[in-house]
Tab-separated table of C-alpha atoms and ligand atoms in Angstrom:
chain	number	residue	atom	x	y	z
B	5	MET	CA	-28.182	-54.429	72.037
B	6	THR	CA	-27.392	-58.070	71.319
B	7	THR	CA	-26.543	-59.621	67.972
B	8	ILE	CA	-26.938	-63.384	68.035
B	9	LEU	CA	-26.388	-66.024	65.368
B	10	GLY	CA	-28.919	-68.856	65.707
B	11	ILE	CA	-28.499	-72.327	64.221
B	12	GLU	CA	-31.287	-74.923	64.035
B	13	THR	CA	-30.987	-78.503	62.757
B	14	SER	CA	-33.287	-80.477	65.066
B	15	CYS	CA	-35.447	-82.051	62.382
B	16	ASP	CA	-35.593	-81.642	58.620
B	17	ASP	CA	-34.771	-77.955	58.095
B	18	THR	CA	-31.220	-76.623	58.084
B	19	ALA	CA	-31.541	-73.050	59.332
B	20	ALA	CA	-29.407	-70.097	60.410
B	21	ALA	CA	-30.354	-66.517	61.289
B	22	VAL	CA	-28.908	-63.366	62.776
B	23	VAL	CA	-31.218	-61.527	65.191
B	24	HIS	CA	-30.856	-58.177	66.959
B	25	ASP	CA	-32.234	-57.902	70.493
B	26	GLY	CA	-34.383	-61.013	70.178
B	27	ARG	CA	-36.784	-58.988	68.020
B	28	VAL	CA	-35.351	-58.007	64.684
B	29	PRO	CA	-34.220	-60.716	62.258
B	30	ARG	CA	-31.379	-59.366	60.107
B	31	SER	CA	-31.391	-62.614	58.128
B	32	ASN	CA	-33.370	-65.836	58.336
B	33	VAL	CA	-32.215	-68.651	56.056
B	34	VAL	CA	-34.113	-71.947	55.993
B	35	SER	CA	-33.012	-74.740	53.686
B	36	SER	CA	-35.902	-77.181	53.569
B	37	GLN	CA	-35.401	-80.889	52.972
B	38	LEU	CA	-39.072	-81.352	52.141
B	39	ASP	CA	-38.425	-82.683	48.638
B	40	LEU	CA	-36.072	-85.318	50.034
B	41	HIS	CA	-38.559	-86.592	52.607
B	42	ALA	CA	-41.821	-86.256	50.663
B	43	GLN	CA	-41.213	-89.608	48.969
B	44	TYR	CA	-41.169	-91.333	52.400
B	45	GLY	CA	-44.285	-89.482	53.633
B	46	GLY	CA	-42.325	-88.411	56.724
B	47	VAL	CA	-38.870	-87.431	57.939
B	48	PHE	CA	-36.216	-90.092	57.446
B	49	PRO	CA	-33.518	-89.513	60.146
B	50	GLU	CA	-30.493	-90.820	58.216
B	51	VAL	CA	-31.368	-88.742	55.176
B	52	ALA	CA	-31.965	-85.681	57.390
B	53	SER	CA	-28.575	-85.708	59.138
B	54	ARG	CA	-26.688	-86.236	55.901
B	55	ALA	CA	-28.541	-83.335	54.255
B	56	HIS	CA	-27.799	-81.096	57.265
B	57	ALA	CA	-24.104	-81.945	57.010
B	58	GLU	CA	-24.103	-81.060	53.316
B	59	SER	CA	-25.776	-77.673	53.683
B	60	ILE	CA	-24.938	-76.317	57.160
B	61	SER	CA	-21.838	-74.409	56.135
B	62	ALA	CA	-23.504	-72.694	53.169
B	63	VAL	CA	-26.626	-71.876	55.198
B	64	VAL	CA	-24.656	-70.237	58.031
B	65	ASN	CA	-22.470	-68.296	55.584
B	66	ARG	CA	-25.546	-67.035	53.802
B	67	ALA	CA	-27.187	-65.932	57.058
B	68	MET	CA	-24.035	-63.969	57.974
B	69	ASP	CA	-23.751	-62.449	54.475
B	70	GLU	CA	-27.394	-61.425	54.272
B	71	ALA	CA	-27.131	-59.793	57.689
B	72	GLY	CA	-23.939	-58.035	56.562
B	73	MET	CA	-22.152	-59.303	59.666
B	74	ASP	CA	-18.650	-60.410	60.564
B	75	TYR	CA	-18.159	-63.032	63.245
B	76	GLU	CA	-16.430	-60.465	65.512
B	77	GLN	CA	-19.711	-58.551	65.693
B	78	LEU	CA	-21.613	-61.438	67.263
B	79	ASP	CA	-22.385	-61.351	70.984
B	80	ALA	CA	-23.189	-65.058	71.018
B	81	ILE	CA	-23.793	-68.166	68.943
B	82	ALA	CA	-26.966	-70.080	69.796
B	83	VAL	CA	-27.809	-73.581	68.633
B	84	THR	CA	-30.706	-75.962	69.200
B	85	GLN	CA	-29.574	-78.489	71.825
B	86	GLY	CA	-32.804	-80.521	71.750
B	87	PRO	CA	-35.351	-81.992	71.616
B	88	GLY	CA	-35.010	-83.541	68.173
B	89	LEU	CA	-33.309	-86.210	66.095
B	90	ILE	CA	-29.881	-86.862	67.631
B	91	GLY	CA	-28.037	-87.212	64.312
B	92	SER	CA	-29.566	-83.957	63.071
B	93	LEU	CA	-28.977	-82.025	66.304
B	94	LEU	CA	-25.322	-83.069	66.349
B	95	VAL	CA	-24.624	-81.492	62.969
B	96	GLY	CA	-25.767	-78.058	64.186
B	97	ILE	CA	-24.198	-78.421	67.632
B	98	ASN	CA	-20.785	-79.473	66.333
B	99	PHE	CA	-20.800	-76.708	63.750
B	100	ALA	CA	-21.720	-74.135	66.416
B	101	LYS	CA	-19.021	-75.435	68.771
B	102	GLY	CA	-16.444	-75.140	66.011
B	103	LEU	CA	-17.510	-71.558	65.298
B	104	ALA	CA	-17.466	-70.657	69.000
B	105	LEU	CA	-13.992	-72.104	69.374
B	106	ALA	CA	-12.697	-70.279	66.318
B	107	THR	CA	-14.297	-66.900	67.085
B	108	GLY	CA	-14.297	-66.904	70.891
B	109	ALA	CA	-18.008	-65.996	70.928
B	110	PRO	CA	-20.032	-67.371	73.869
B	111	LEU	CA	-22.132	-70.432	73.036
B	112	LEU	CA	-25.704	-71.144	74.127
B	113	GLY	CA	-27.523	-74.470	73.746
B	114	ILE	CA	-31.220	-73.660	73.368
B	115	ASN	CA	-34.369	-75.718	73.846
B	116	HIS	CA	-36.199	-75.927	70.508
B	117	LEU	CA	-39.583	-75.494	72.214
B	118	GLU	CA	-38.391	-72.313	73.901
B	119	GLY	CA	-37.466	-71.182	70.392
B	120	HIS	CA	-41.069	-71.701	69.302
B	121	VAL	CA	-42.218	-69.562	72.247
B	122	TYR	CA	-39.888	-66.705	71.292
B	123	SER	CA	-40.887	-66.827	67.626
B	124	LEU	CA	-43.832	-64.801	68.962
B	125	LEU	CA	-41.650	-61.806	69.689
B	126	LEU	CA	-39.887	-61.733	66.336
B	127	GLU	CA	-41.444	-58.550	65.131
B	128	PRO	CA	-39.736	-55.249	65.784
B	129	LYS	CA	-42.884	-53.681	67.222
B	130	SER	CA	-44.240	-56.604	69.233
B	131	ALA	CA	-45.029	-55.701	72.824
B	132	ASP	CA	-43.358	-57.610	75.635
B	133	ILE	CA	-45.334	-60.538	77.021
B	134	ASP	CA	-47.912	-59.661	79.664
B	135	PHE	CA	-47.247	-62.471	82.191
B	136	PRO	CA	-48.688	-64.861	83.250
B	137	VAL	CA	-49.645	-66.339	79.899
B	138	VAL	CA	-50.692	-69.734	78.683
B	139	VAL	CA	-48.611	-71.065	75.800
B	140	LEU	CA	-49.779	-73.737	73.387
B	141	ILE	CA	-46.909	-75.205	71.368
B	142	VAL	CA	-48.248	-77.409	68.592
B	143	SER	CA	-45.889	-78.893	66.029
B	144	GLY	CA	-45.104	-82.165	64.295
B	145	GLY	CA	-43.245	-83.555	67.278
B	146	HIS	CA	-44.808	-81.735	70.232
B	147	SER	CA	-48.110	-80.565	71.665
B	148	GLU	CA	-47.567	-78.880	75.002
B	149	LEU	CA	-49.634	-76.576	77.158
B	150	LEU	CA	-47.507	-74.393	79.421
B	151	LEU	CA	-47.941	-71.682	81.973
B	152	MET	CA	-45.264	-69.028	81.470
B	153	THR	CA	-44.803	-66.717	84.434
B	154	SER	CA	-41.811	-64.676	83.246
B	155	HIS	CA	-39.034	-64.918	80.664
B	156	GLY	CA	-37.623	-68.435	80.795
B	157	GLU	CA	-40.012	-69.640	83.533
B	158	TYR	CA	-42.387	-72.403	82.508
B	159	ARG	CA	-44.671	-74.858	84.187
B	160	ARG	CA	-46.031	-77.716	82.129
B	161	LEU	CA	-49.805	-77.950	82.510
B	162	GLY	CA	-50.486	-80.714	80.033
B	163	GLY	CA	-50.193	-81.782	76.447
B	164	THR	CA	-50.898	-84.677	74.172
B	165	ILE	CA	-51.049	-88.151	75.676
B	166	ASP	CA	-50.410	-89.796	72.299
B	167	ASP	CA	-49.874	-88.144	68.890
B	168	ALA	CA	-48.719	-84.542	68.537
B	169	ALA	CA	-51.285	-82.345	66.765
B	170	GLY	CA	-49.080	-81.936	63.676
B	171	GLU	CA	-48.410	-85.656	63.625
B	172	ALA	CA	-52.187	-86.281	63.609
B	173	PHE	CA	-52.537	-83.868	60.669
B	174	ASP	CA	-49.688	-85.647	58.873
B	175	LYS	CA	-51.108	-89.152	59.469
B	176	VAL	CA	-54.640	-88.259	58.415
B	177	GLY	CA	-53.261	-86.370	55.403
B	178	ARG	CA	-51.433	-89.522	54.336
B	179	LEU	CA	-54.574	-91.573	54.857
B	180	LEU	CA	-56.547	-89.203	52.631
B	181	GLY	CA	-53.867	-89.390	49.945
B	182	LEU	CA	-52.781	-85.754	50.443
B	183	PRO	CA	-49.157	-84.605	50.062
B	184	PHE	CA	-46.736	-84.381	53.021
B	185	PRO	CA	-46.797	-82.446	55.315
B	186	GLY	CA	-50.473	-83.115	56.004
B	187	GLY	CA	-51.215	-79.915	57.972
B	188	PRO	CA	-51.126	-77.339	55.177
B	189	ALA	CA	-52.628	-79.880	52.734
B	190	ILE	CA	-55.584	-80.599	55.033
B	191	GLU	CA	-56.124	-76.899	55.666
B	192	ARG	CA	-56.204	-76.217	51.908
B	193	THR	CA	-58.500	-79.153	51.173
B	194	ALA	CA	-60.833	-78.262	54.054
B	195	GLN	CA	-61.537	-74.843	52.531
B	196	ASN	CA	-64.012	-76.515	50.156
B	197	GLY	CA	-65.462	-78.813	52.780
B	198	ASP	CA	-68.277	-78.822	55.311
B	199	ALA	CA	-66.995	-79.465	58.849
B	200	LYS	CA	-70.467	-80.600	59.911
B	201	ALA	CA	-70.761	-83.337	57.309
B	202	TYR	CA	-69.004	-85.749	59.685
B	203	ARG	CA	-68.920	-85.864	63.436
B	204	PHE	CA	-65.582	-86.991	64.835
B	205	PRO	CA	-65.026	-87.497	68.573
B	206	ILE	CA	-63.108	-85.134	70.858
B	207	ALA	CA	-61.408	-87.406	73.370
B	208	GLN	CA	-61.911	-86.921	77.092
B	209	THR	CA	-58.673	-87.109	79.063
B	210	ASN	CA	-58.050	-87.444	82.798
B	211	SER	CA	-56.513	-83.997	83.020
B	212	PRO	CA	-58.449	-80.977	81.674
B	213	TYR	CA	-55.216	-79.719	80.087
B	214	ASP	CA	-54.338	-82.869	78.173
B	215	PHE	CA	-55.517	-83.857	74.716
B	216	SER	CA	-55.512	-87.060	72.712
B	217	PHE	CA	-55.634	-87.545	68.950
B	218	SER	CA	-55.172	-91.250	68.339
B	219	GLY	CA	-58.894	-92.064	68.774
B	220	LEU	CA	-59.741	-89.304	66.341
B	221	LYS	CA	-57.298	-90.689	63.794
B	222	THR	CA	-58.873	-94.161	64.147
B	223	ALA	CA	-62.360	-92.669	63.763
B	224	VAL	CA	-61.286	-91.039	60.489
B	225	LEU	CA	-59.707	-94.296	59.342
B	226	ARG	CA	-62.959	-96.199	60.030
B	227	GLU	CA	-65.054	-93.587	58.284
B	228	VAL	CA	-63.087	-93.317	55.074
B	229	THR	CA	-61.765	-96.818	54.402
B	230	VAL	CA	-63.457	-99.891	53.074
B	231	GLN	CA	-64.206	-101.985	56.156
B	232	PRO	CA	-63.508	-105.684	55.688
B	233	SER	CA	-65.953	-108.044	57.344
B	234	GLY	CA	-64.025	-111.015	58.907
B	235	ARG	CA	-62.083	-110.573	62.185
B	236	GLY	CA	-58.754	-111.581	60.671
B	237	GLN	CA	-59.082	-108.998	57.930
B	238	ARG	CA	-60.007	-106.305	60.388
B	239	ARG	CA	-56.899	-106.990	62.448
B	240	ARG	CA	-54.751	-106.726	59.386
B	241	LEU	CA	-56.231	-103.332	58.470
B	242	ARG	CA	-55.254	-101.830	61.816
B	243	GLY	CA	-51.540	-102.154	61.187
B	244	ALA	CA	-51.859	-101.208	57.586
B	245	GLU	CA	-53.163	-97.638	57.494
B	246	LYS	CA	-50.976	-96.880	54.534
B	247	ARG	CA	-52.493	-99.627	52.425
B	248	ALA	CA	-56.081	-99.036	53.552
B	249	GLN	CA	-58.450	-98.591	50.647
B	250	LEU	CA	-60.461	-95.349	50.523
B	251	ARG	CA	-64.209	-95.605	49.992
B	252	ASP	CA	-65.396	-94.156	46.664
B	253	ASP	CA	-68.282	-92.215	48.170
B	254	ILE	CA	-66.104	-90.220	50.568
B	255	ASN	CA	-65.915	-86.450	50.243
B	256	ILE	CA	-62.275	-85.755	51.126
B	257	ALA	CA	-62.864	-82.018	51.630
B	258	ASP	CA	-65.639	-82.692	54.169
B	259	VAL	CA	-63.520	-85.234	56.049
B	260	ALA	CA	-60.563	-82.815	56.113
B	261	ALA	CA	-62.784	-80.011	57.415
B	262	ALA	CA	-64.416	-82.172	60.110
B	263	PHE	CA	-61.056	-83.572	61.236
B	264	GLN	CA	-59.481	-80.101	61.378
B	265	ASP	CA	-62.479	-78.878	63.340
B	266	ALA	CA	-62.134	-81.670	65.931
B	267	VAL	CA	-58.366	-81.162	66.436
B	268	THR	CA	-58.598	-77.396	66.750
B	269	GLU	CA	-61.622	-77.623	69.063
B	270	ALA	CA	-59.756	-79.965	71.437
B	271	LEU	CA	-56.743	-77.623	71.497
B	272	THR	CA	-58.883	-74.526	71.969
B	273	ARG	CA	-60.925	-75.951	74.842
B	274	ALA	CA	-57.881	-77.067	76.861
B	275	THR	CA	-56.026	-73.791	76.250
B	276	ILE	CA	-58.926	-71.571	77.244
B	277	ARG	CA	-59.646	-73.690	80.313
B	278	ALA	CA	-56.017	-73.254	81.424
B	279	ALA	CA	-55.989	-69.522	80.692
B	280	ARG	CA	-59.106	-69.039	82.858
B	281	HIS	CA	-57.909	-71.212	85.694
B	282	TYR	CA	-54.511	-69.513	85.933
B	283	HIS	CA	-55.863	-65.978	85.386
B	284	CYS	CA	-53.673	-65.429	82.355
B	285	SER	CA	-53.436	-62.122	80.505
B	286	GLU	CA	-52.771	-63.569	77.077
B	287	ILE	CA	-52.887	-66.768	75.031
B	288	LEU	CA	-49.764	-67.553	73.008
B	289	LEU	CA	-49.835	-70.033	70.113
B	290	SER	CA	-46.727	-71.305	68.373
B	291	GLY	CA	-45.280	-74.209	66.379
B	292	GLY	CA	-46.147	-75.425	62.886
B	293	VAL	CA	-49.841	-76.031	63.632
B	294	SER	CA	-50.266	-72.443	64.866
B	295	ALA	CA	-50.202	-71.496	61.177
B	296	ASN	CA	-53.662	-73.058	60.958
B	297	GLN	CA	-56.310	-70.376	60.417
B	298	THR	CA	-59.135	-72.409	61.965
B	299	LEU	CA	-57.117	-72.788	65.174
B	300	ARG	CA	-56.347	-69.059	65.255
B	301	HIS	CA	-59.959	-68.183	64.525
B	302	LYS	CA	-61.454	-70.526	67.152
B	303	MET	CA	-59.025	-69.301	69.793
B	304	ARG	CA	-59.962	-65.669	69.087
B	305	GLU	CA	-63.705	-66.395	68.914
B	306	GLU	CA	-63.871	-68.454	72.077
B	307	SER	CA	-61.635	-66.397	74.339
B	308	ARG	CA	-61.878	-62.832	75.505
B	309	LEU	CA	-58.123	-62.663	76.035
B	310	PRO	CA	-55.678	-61.342	73.445
B	311	VAL	CA	-54.355	-64.212	71.317
B	312	ARG	CA	-50.864	-63.999	69.812
B	313	TYR	CA	-49.333	-66.150	67.131
B	314	PRO	CA	-46.125	-65.807	65.141
B	315	PRO	CA	-45.929	-64.390	61.612
B	316	LEU	CA	-46.854	-67.269	59.255
B	317	ALA	CA	-43.312	-67.800	58.002
B	318	LEU	CA	-42.027	-68.205	61.563
B	319	CYS	CA	-44.568	-70.817	62.745
B	320	THR	CA	-42.547	-73.697	61.345
B	321	ASP	CA	-38.937	-74.427	62.263
B	322	ASN	CA	-36.410	-71.634	61.766
B	323	ALA	CA	-33.261	-70.343	63.423
B	324	ALA	CA	-34.445	-66.785	64.129
B	325	MET	CA	-36.546	-68.201	66.946
B	326	ILE	CA	-33.488	-69.927	68.435
B	327	ALA	CA	-31.533	-66.657	68.371
B	328	ALA	CA	-34.564	-64.842	69.861
B	329	ALA	CA	-34.811	-67.279	72.785
B	330	ALA	CA	-31.043	-67.037	73.259
B	331	HIS	CA	-31.280	-63.246	73.682
B	332	TYR	CA	-33.168	-63.677	76.983
B	333	ARG	CA	-30.917	-66.526	78.125
B	334	PHE	CA	-27.869	-64.398	77.277
B	335	LEU	CA	-29.168	-61.423	79.273
B	336	ALA	CA	-29.861	-63.769	82.208
B	337	GLY	CA	-26.189	-64.781	82.158
B	338	HIS	CA	-26.706	-68.251	80.757
B	339	ARG	CA	-23.735	-69.787	78.851
B	340	SER	CA	-23.082	-73.362	77.699
B	341	GLY	CA	-19.601	-74.873	77.799
B	342	LEU	CA	-18.060	-76.414	74.694
B	343	ASP	CA	-18.836	-79.872	76.080
B	344	PHE	CA	-22.661	-79.788	76.215
B	345	GLU	CA	-24.502	-82.701	74.659
B	346	ALA	CA	-27.496	-83.043	72.361
B	347	ARG	CA	-30.750	-83.989	74.101
B	348	SER	CA	-33.231	-86.017	72.071
B	349	SER	CA	-36.035	-85.393	74.562
B	350	TRP	CA	-36.168	-82.293	76.708
B	351	ARG	CA	-39.307	-80.887	78.237
B	352	LEU	CA	-39.762	-77.197	78.752
B	353	SER	CA	-40.379	-76.824	82.482
B	354	GLU	CA	-38.925	-75.346	85.639
B	355	GLU	CA	-35.859	-77.551	85.384
B	356	THR	CA	-35.133	-76.817	81.741
B	357	TYR	CA	-31.789	-75.128	82.265
B	358	ALA	CA	-30.975	-76.471	85.728
B	359	GLU	CA	-27.462	-77.864	85.998
E	12	KG4	O1	-42.826	-76.654	64.063
E	12	KG4	P1	-42.679	-77.546	62.886
E	12	KG4	O2	-42.124	-76.971	61.619
E	12	KG4	O3	-41.755	-78.755	63.186
E	12	KG4	C1	-41.668	-79.423	64.383
E	12	KG4	O4	-40.979	-78.907	65.306
E	12	KG4	O5	-42.304	-80.491	64.450
E	12	KG4	O6	-44.121	-78.179	62.619
E	12	KG4	C2	-44.392	-79.006	61.530
E	12	KG4	C3	-45.818	-79.527	61.689
E	12	KG4	C4	-46.197	-80.595	60.654
E	12	KG4	O7	-46.767	-81.698	61.325
E	12	KG4	C5	-47.218	-79.883	59.779
E	12	KG4	O8	-48.191	-80.763	59.244
E	12	KG4	C6	-47.837	-78.901	60.749
E	12	KG4	O9	-46.766	-78.471	61.555
E	12	KG4	N1	-48.436	-77.749	60.055
E	12	KG4	C7	-49.763	-77.464	60.056
E	12	KG4	C8	-49.929	-76.315	59.239
E	12	KG4	N2	-48.689	-75.934	58.772
E	12	KG4	C9	-47.789	-76.827	59.296
E	12	KG4	N3	-50.789	-78.075	60.661
E	12	KG4	C10	-52.022	-77.564	60.460
E	12	KG4	N4	-52.267	-76.479	59.668
E	12	KG4	C11	-51.261	-75.828	59.058
E	12	KG4	N5	-51.507	-74.762	58.278
E	13	ZN	ZN1	-40.457	-77.145	65.793
C-alpha cells in the first residue's frame, strides 16, 4: 500500500490531499481563490501566487490532520511540476521540497494533466483501466486528446488549435454577462434554453482529432451583440469583446444552450473518431469541462464504448488527483531530485518523464 501526500498550486486553487493506493482519498482539501479572481473575470497570476503563499501551509496541515497522518507515515510527497502559472507552481514546489528535505520522504514532480487522467480512478471500487483508451482532457487551460496504452504511456492525437474548451466557455460566459467561471454558469443557464434556436458552426480542422473554438466564439459574438455599421466601428468591436453591447432581443438561455451544444458536439465527434480508429476499449473524460452533463450525455449516447468520468467534485483542480498519478509513478520507480524546476508548458506524451 502507498500513502502519498499530493500538493497542487498550478492555477487558482491551493490544494493538498492524502491518498492511499492511488484510489482512496483520506483527505482532499481545496482552498479556492474564486472570490479573489471573480472581479477580474479570470485568473490574475500575481494575485494567485500571493494567495497560494498565504494558504499553502494551512492547507497542507489540514490535509494531514483530516487524514490522521504523521509525516513519517508518508511513502512520498507529490507536487504539480507543470503545466501552469510559474509563480503559482513555485509556491507548491518549494513547499514540497522543504517538506521532503525535512521528512526525508521521496519527492515526485507530477504533470498536472496526468493528474486529471488519474482523477478517474479516485474511487475505491473503480476498476483498473482497460487499455488502450482514448482520453479527453478538457479544462480551462487545456484541451487534449490522447491515446493511453498503459499506465503512464501516452500518445498525443490532437487537441485544440486555439482556445481550450473551458476557456471558450469562460469567454462566452463573460460575453453573455454570466458570472466567472463561465462553464458552470452556461450549463445552468442552458437548462432553460433551446439548443436548436441558434445554429453555431462546428469548425473543420486539418486533423480529425483536433478542434477549434475561436470561430464559434466569434459567431456567438456576432449573433448577440449590436453590430455597428461602418468599417472603423466594426474593427473596434473586434478587440473589445468585453465592452460589446448585447442585443435586447437575445434569449441568453437559448444562446447558452446552442453554444454548449456546439462545443460538446465538436469534442464528442473527435473523441469517438479516435476511439474507433485506435480500437479503444473505453473513453475517459477528465478536467473541469468533464463536469458538463451535456458532454457526458452526448459521449454516452453516441458511443457504444464505456465512458468514464471523474466524480463531479474531482473534475476541477484538486490535489488528490496529483497523489493518485504519483502512486503509479512511485511504483514505476520514478523519483524527482530536490533540484527539479517548474515547467509552465508541458505536454503529456511519450517524452513526458524522459530525462
Ligand atoms: O480543470 P480546471 O479546474 O482547471 C484547469 O486546469 O484549467 O477547469 C476549469 C475550467 C473552467 O474553464 C470552467 O469554466 C470549466 O472548467 N468548467 C465547466 C464546467 N465546470 C467547470 N465547463 C463546462 N461545464 C461545466 N459544468
Ligand atoms: Zn486542471
